[in-house]
CSV table of C-alpha atoms and ligand atoms in Angstrom, one decimal:
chain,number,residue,atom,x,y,z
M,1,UNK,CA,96.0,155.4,13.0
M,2,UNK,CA,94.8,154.8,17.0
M,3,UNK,CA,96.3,152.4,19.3
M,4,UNK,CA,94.0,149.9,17.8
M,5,UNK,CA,96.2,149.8,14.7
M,6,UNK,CA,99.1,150.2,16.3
M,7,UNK,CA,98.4,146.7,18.4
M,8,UNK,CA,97.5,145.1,15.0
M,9,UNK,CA,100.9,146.0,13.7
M,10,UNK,CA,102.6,144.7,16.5
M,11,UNK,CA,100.4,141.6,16.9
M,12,UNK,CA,101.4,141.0,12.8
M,13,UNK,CA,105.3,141.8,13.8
M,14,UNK,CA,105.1,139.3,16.8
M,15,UNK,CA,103.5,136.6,13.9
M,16,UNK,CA,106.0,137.4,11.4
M,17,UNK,CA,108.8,137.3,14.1
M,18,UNK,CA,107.8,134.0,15.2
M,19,UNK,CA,107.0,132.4,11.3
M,20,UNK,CA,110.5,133.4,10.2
M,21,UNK,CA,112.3,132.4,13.5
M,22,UNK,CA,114.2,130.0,11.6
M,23,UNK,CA,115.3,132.1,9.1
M,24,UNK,CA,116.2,134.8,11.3
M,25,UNK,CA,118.0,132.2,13.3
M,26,UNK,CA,120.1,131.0,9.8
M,27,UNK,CA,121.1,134.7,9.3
M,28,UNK,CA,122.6,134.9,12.3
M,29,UNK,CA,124.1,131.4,12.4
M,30,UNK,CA,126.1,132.3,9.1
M,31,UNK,CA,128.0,135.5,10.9
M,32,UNK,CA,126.8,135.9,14.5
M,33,UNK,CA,125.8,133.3,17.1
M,34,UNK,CA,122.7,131.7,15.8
M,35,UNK,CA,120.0,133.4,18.1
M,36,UNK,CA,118.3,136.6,16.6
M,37,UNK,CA,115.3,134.9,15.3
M,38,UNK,CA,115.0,133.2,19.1
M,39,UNK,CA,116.2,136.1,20.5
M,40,UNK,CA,112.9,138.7,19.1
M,41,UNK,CA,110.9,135.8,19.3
M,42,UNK,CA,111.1,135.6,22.7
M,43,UNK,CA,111.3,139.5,22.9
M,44,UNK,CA,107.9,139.3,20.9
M,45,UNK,CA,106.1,136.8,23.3
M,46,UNK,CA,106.6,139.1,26.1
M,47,UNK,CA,105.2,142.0,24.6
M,48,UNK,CA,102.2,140.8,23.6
M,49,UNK,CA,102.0,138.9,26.9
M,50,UNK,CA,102.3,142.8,28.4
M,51,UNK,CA,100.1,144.4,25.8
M,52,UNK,CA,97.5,141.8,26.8
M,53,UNK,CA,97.9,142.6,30.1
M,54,UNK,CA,98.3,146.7,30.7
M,55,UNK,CA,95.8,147.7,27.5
M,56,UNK,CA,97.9,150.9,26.7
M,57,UNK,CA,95.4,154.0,26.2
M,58,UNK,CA,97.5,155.3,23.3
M,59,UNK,CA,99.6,154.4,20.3
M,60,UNK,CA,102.6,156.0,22.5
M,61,UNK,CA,102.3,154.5,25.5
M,62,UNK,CA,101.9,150.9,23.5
M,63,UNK,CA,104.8,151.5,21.5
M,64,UNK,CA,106.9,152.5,25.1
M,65,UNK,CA,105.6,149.4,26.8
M,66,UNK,CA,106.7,147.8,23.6
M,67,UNK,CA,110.2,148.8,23.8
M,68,UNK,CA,110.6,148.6,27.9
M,69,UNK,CA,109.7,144.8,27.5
M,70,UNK,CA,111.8,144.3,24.6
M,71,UNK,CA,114.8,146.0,26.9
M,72,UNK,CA,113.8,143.7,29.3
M,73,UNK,CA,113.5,140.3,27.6
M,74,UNK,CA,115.8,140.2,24.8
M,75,UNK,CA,119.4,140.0,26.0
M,76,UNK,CA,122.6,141.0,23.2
M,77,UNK,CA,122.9,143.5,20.8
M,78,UNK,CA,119.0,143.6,19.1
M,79,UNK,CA,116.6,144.1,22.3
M,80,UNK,CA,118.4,147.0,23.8
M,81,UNK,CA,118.4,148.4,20.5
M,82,UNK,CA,114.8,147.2,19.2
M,83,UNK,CA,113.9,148.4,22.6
M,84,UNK,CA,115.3,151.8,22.5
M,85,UNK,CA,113.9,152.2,18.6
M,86,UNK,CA,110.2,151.1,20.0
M,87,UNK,CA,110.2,153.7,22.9
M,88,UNK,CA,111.4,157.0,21.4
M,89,UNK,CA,108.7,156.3,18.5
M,90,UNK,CA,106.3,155.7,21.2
M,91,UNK,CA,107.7,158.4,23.8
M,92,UNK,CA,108.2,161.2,20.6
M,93,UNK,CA,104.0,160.4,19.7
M,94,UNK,CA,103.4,161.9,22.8
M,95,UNK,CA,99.6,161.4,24.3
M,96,UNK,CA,97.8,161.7,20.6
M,97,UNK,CA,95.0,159.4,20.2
M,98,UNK,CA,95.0,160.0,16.5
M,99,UNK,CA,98.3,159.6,14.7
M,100,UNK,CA,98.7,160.8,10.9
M,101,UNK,CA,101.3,159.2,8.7
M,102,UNK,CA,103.5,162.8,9.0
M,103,UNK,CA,103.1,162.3,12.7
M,104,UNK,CA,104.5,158.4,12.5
M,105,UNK,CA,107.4,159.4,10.1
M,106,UNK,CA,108.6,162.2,13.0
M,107,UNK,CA,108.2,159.4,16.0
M,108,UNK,CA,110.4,156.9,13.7
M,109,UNK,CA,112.9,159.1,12.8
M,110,UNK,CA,113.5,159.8,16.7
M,111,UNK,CA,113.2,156.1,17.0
M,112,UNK,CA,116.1,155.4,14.7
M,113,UNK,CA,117.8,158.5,16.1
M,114,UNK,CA,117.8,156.5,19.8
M,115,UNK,CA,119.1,153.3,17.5
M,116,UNK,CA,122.4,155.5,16.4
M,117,UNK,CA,122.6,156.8,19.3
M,118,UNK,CA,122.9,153.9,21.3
M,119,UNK,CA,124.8,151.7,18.7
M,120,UNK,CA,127.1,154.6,16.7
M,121,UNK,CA,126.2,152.8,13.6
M,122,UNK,CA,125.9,154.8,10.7
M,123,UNK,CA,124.7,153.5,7.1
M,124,UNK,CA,126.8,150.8,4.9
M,125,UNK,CA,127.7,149.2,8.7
M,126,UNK,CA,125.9,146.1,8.0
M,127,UNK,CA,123.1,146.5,10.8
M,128,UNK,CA,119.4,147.1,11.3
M,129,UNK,CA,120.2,151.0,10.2
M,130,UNK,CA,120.7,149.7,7.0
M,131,UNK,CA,117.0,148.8,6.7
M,132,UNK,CA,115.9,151.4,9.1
M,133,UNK,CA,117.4,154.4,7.9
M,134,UNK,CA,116.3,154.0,4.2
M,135,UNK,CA,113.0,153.0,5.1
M,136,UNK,CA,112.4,156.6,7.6
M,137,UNK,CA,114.1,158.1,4.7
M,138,UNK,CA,111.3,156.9,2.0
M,139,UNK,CA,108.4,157.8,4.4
M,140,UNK,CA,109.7,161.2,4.6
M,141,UNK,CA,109.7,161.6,0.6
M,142,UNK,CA,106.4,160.3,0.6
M,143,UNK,CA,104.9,162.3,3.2
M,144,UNK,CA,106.0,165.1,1.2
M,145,UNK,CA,105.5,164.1,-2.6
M,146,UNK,CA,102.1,162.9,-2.2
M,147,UNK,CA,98.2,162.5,-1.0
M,148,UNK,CA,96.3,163.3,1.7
M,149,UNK,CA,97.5,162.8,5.3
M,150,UNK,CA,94.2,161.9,6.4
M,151,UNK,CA,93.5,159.2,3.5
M,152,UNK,CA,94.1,155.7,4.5
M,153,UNK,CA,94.7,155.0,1.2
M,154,UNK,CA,97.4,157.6,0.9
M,155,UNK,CA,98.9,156.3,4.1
M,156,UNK,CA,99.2,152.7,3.2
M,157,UNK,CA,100.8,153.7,-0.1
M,158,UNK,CA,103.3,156.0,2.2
M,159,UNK,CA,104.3,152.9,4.9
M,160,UNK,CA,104.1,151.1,1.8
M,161,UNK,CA,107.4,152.7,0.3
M,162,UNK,CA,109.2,152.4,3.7
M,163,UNK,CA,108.5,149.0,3.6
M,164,UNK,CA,109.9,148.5,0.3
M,165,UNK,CA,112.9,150.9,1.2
M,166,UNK,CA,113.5,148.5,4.2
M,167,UNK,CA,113.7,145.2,2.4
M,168,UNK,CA,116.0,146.7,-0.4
M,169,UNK,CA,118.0,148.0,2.4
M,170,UNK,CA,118.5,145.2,3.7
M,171,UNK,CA,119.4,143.0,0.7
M,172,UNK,CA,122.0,145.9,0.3
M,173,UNK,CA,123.8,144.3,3.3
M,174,UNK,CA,124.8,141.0,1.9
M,175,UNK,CA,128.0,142.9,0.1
M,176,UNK,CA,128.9,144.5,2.8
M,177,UNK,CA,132.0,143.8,5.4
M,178,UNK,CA,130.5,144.2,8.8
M,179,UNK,CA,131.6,147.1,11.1
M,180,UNK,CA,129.7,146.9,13.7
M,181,UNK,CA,128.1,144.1,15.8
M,182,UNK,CA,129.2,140.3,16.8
M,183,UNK,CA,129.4,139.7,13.0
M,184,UNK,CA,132.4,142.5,12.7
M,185,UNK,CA,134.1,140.1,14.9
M,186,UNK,CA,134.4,137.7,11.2
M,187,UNK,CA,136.1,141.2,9.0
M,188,UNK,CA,135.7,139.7,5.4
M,189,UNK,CA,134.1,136.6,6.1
M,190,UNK,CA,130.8,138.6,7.0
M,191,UNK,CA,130.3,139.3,3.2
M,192,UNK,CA,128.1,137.6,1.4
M,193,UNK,CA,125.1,137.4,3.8
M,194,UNK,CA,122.4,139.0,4.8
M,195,UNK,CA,122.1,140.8,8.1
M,196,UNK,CA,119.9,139.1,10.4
M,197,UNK,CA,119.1,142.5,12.2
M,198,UNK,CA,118.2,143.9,8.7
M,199,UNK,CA,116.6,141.1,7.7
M,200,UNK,CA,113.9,141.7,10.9
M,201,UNK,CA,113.7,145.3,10.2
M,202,UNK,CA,112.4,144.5,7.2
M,203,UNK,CA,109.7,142.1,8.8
M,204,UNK,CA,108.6,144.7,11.3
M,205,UNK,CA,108.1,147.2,8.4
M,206,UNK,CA,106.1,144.7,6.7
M,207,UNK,CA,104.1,144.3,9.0
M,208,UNK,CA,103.2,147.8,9.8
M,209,UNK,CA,102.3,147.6,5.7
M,210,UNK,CA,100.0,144.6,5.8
M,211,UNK,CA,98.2,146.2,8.9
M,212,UNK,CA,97.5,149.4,6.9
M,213,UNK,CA,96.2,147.6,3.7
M,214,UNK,CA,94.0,145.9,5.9
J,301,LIG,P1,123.7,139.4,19.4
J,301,LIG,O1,124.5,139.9,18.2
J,301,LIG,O2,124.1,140.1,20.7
J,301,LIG,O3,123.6,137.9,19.5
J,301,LIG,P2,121.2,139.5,17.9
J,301,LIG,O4,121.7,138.3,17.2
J,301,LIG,O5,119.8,139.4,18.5
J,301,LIG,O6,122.2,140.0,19.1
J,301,LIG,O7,121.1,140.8,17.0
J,301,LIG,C1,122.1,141.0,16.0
J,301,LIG,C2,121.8,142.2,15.2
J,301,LIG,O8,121.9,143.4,15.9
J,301,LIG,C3,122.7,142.4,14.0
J,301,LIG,O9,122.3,141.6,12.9
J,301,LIG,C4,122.6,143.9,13.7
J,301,LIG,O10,121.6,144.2,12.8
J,301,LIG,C5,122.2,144.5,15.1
J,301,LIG,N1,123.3,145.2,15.7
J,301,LIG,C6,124.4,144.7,16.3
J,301,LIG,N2,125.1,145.8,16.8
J,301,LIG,C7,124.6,146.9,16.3
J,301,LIG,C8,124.9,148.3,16.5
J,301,LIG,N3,125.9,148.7,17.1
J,301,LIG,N4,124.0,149.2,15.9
J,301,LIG,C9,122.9,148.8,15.2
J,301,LIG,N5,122.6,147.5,15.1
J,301,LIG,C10,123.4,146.6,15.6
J,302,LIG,MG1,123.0,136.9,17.7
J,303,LIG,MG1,123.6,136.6,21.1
């Protein structure tokens, strides 16, 4: 994968952002403050504003400008956090040209790592983490259960499973009392939905899997 895919699968995030901006928006309006989907579509429109205008060299310096803008764009709890996920994938990739699927599940897991870090939340909170964790966590088993590294077939099937992981992960939010986040502010009444946070996890993951199927 070379920083050509990687601007394909932010291009597809920024289009899926934007298509479900309503929906996003409805997640949030039901146990937050109604402006996620707004919120990353802004965020979104910036980067690929940026990304238009620096050309990154490499899938890690794309990925950092990715996050810096989001930091700088997106105000509340998701683009500190979206940002800070974005640039330690894209600082931990390093200079490589050429990144393997093994090499992309390293550079998320120290994304996600930045995401607890700056947030303290673990799993079962009712946040992104939900989606992100599981999904880092299923392209780890596949990296290590299966195919060749270097097959794109093998690769897609890999991102695949973590987008899978992501989208049941975040599904396994709408139980869940919130406990971290505007949406802990509501205690019980944040059960039953969805969280939007998850819920655009799940999106980006998606579209890192329709990009690699391409
Ligand atoms: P805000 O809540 O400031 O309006 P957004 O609506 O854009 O920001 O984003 C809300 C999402 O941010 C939540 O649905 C949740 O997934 C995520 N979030 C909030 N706080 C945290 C946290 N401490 N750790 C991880 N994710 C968090
Ligand atoms: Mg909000
Ligand atoms: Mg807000």
């Amino acid at each position: 994968m070379d920083v050509a895919f990687f601007a394909s699968w932010i291009e597809e995030a920024a289009r899926t952002v934007s298509s479900d901006r309503e929906r996003l928006t409805a997640l949030d309006a039901a146990i937050g403050d109604a402006d996620h989907g707004t919120n990353l579509d802004r965020g979104f429109t910036a980067v690929a504003h940026a990304l238009g205008t620096a050309d990154p060299a490499t899938p890690g310096a794309l990925l950092t400008l990715v996050g810096t803008t989001l930091i700088r764009k997106v105000g509340g709890a998701s683009g500190p956090l979206y940002g800070t996920f974005f640039r330690e994938t894209g600082k931990a990739l390093g200079d490589d040209a050429e990144v393997s699927v093994a090499r992309l599940h390293t550079a998320l897991q120290a994304g996600l790592a930045g995401v607890r870090a700056l947030g303290s939340a673990a799993e079962g909170d009712k946040t992104m983490v939900d989606a992100l964790a599981p999904a880092v966590r299923a392209l780890e088993e596949a990296v290590r259960d299966g195919g060749d590294p270097a097959d794109p077939t093998d690769a897609a099937e890999a991102i695949g499973a973590a987008a899978a992981a992501a989208r049941t992960g975040a599904e396994s939010t709408i139980p869940l009392q919130a406990r971290k986040g505007r949406a802990s502010y509501l205690g019980p009444r944040s059960v039953g939905h969805e969280d939007p946070g998850a819920a655009s996890t799940a999106l980006i993951l998606a579209a890192l899997h329709a990009v690699a199927t391409r």
